């Protein structure tokens, strides 16, 4: 993914001024520079741009007077600990003549350094090595972080095109943007919500604001484009310009996604492979309703969903190429029906599950036309002939889960004959998902247990958080992995451990979805399939459990499903 744009003027330090204005400012600043005050002119350029040219000498003199006042130093240890803040600065702010007395300054990210700044009544002074030594390096680091995170900020949510919501933290303090160093704490303080394990996209165009987007759903692509463009524009507006780059905050580290070509005077956004993988996975998961997003906060209209599905189903009779999408919609409707019918007692609910069973099997295994029914109004023949099965492991798992819930073992076996090579082509999932699919394929095609167990262990070993590079950690832990843990207890024949695994799966489902009315929140599909399987082996599974519709779990709602 790239996002290219040219930038700049002839003077890279003063892009906000034209060539004539930049030359004038440098002439006015030269006498002060000769006095040894060699600071970046970027902030001064923004100040001058906002003032009439005839006032520039006064603005320049006042600026350097404040710098001289701030540079006197000599504060006591307690004053330093009380007033020092961690602060992000542009990398070029630490000029060669300053670097020798500020060896403690470290790089925070491309284009940014972390320094300590003493907040004084009329100015802000960047500390020197002598100051750090006087205060104590460890004590100063702790105080600087604590003082920074006490800085008051205002919070605003900004919806942008593409469904993304940006969070803007802003204020009068020159330390606001520096809170990006500790973004998880800053975000929680401002919103009351934690950042996802995948982190956030963040920009710090000026010292007075930072804007971030949690990497939580498929809107991340829209956020990349919006944030990258905003950072470039706002950085040029100043004052207090900090960085025009887009960063990925992840596990306490800032990684630049912006690549700047100084020769071509252009920039592009180039996420690293790990982030690209996560983004691709989120793009697949979010529209399919598999993960909790802002969009999942609205209850679906099942009547309207059924009407649209009926129309799509009718079109399939003449053109089966849209089978993948219609199957996904059928699975969604099957879940949604259980909102009003949590026990799956009604025929409309069963019809939706039966339809999902038929379409999922046709999608992945093909087959002759068969009668598909939805309500009283739709009855069509749908064929799987000529349909290319998608390289979509989670869709395949949905089809298998639905077939297990419906106790259609012939269709389960057909689904498990799908070549593993096809499922391996899915590049939007972590390795454990493919290993899990391979485990089910081996199990339902009656391979020996010596062949099944290594596949199951591979699924378990590759699902730990430190190995994940695609799926959101919370989704994997609470939702996606739970059927694996339950199946492990089934093949071990451990009734007590299975009961605990089932309880943990339902607790995880509740913890992840909360009170969201999204269709996937209504039924824990994977655990329902594993609980249905376990009941067939005599495992004690209670009839009344949340997220497991009673008459699907005990099989009493199961009816014959048409075949070719």
PDB file of N, CA, C and O in Angstrom, residues 175 180 273 531:
ATOM      1  N   UNK A 175       3.068  19.941  25.398  1.00  0.00           N
ATOM      2  CA  UNK A 175       3.427  18.544  25.647  1.00  0.00           C
ATOM      3  C   UNK A 175       2.352  17.558  25.193  1.00  0.00           C
ATOM      4  O   UNK A 175       2.514  16.357  25.368  1.00  0.00           O
ATOM      5  N   UNK A 180       1.970  10.638  22.864  1.00  0.00           N
ATOM      6  CA  UNK A 180       2.025   9.505  21.929  1.00  0.00           C
ATOM      7  C   UNK A 180       3.063   8.480  22.370  1.00  0.00           C
ATOM      8  O   UNK A 180       2.987   7.306  21.993  1.00  0.00           O
ATOM      9  N   UNK A 273       5.382  -5.519   6.609  1.00  0.00           N
ATOM     10  CA  UNK A 273       4.609  -6.740   6.317  1.00  0.00           C
ATOM     11  C   UNK A 273       3.705  -7.182   7.462  1.00  0.00           C
ATOM     12  O   UNK A 273       2.581  -7.622   7.232  1.00  0.00           O
ATOM     13  N   UNK A 531     -19.968 -28.702  21.075  1.00  0.00           N
ATOM     14  CA  UNK A 531     -20.891 -29.234  22.083  1.00  0.00           C
ATOM     15  C   UNK A 531     -21.843 -30.244  21.459  1.00  0.00           C
ATOM     16  O   UNK A 531     -22.185 -31.267  22.080  1.00  0.00           O
TER      17      UNK A 531
END
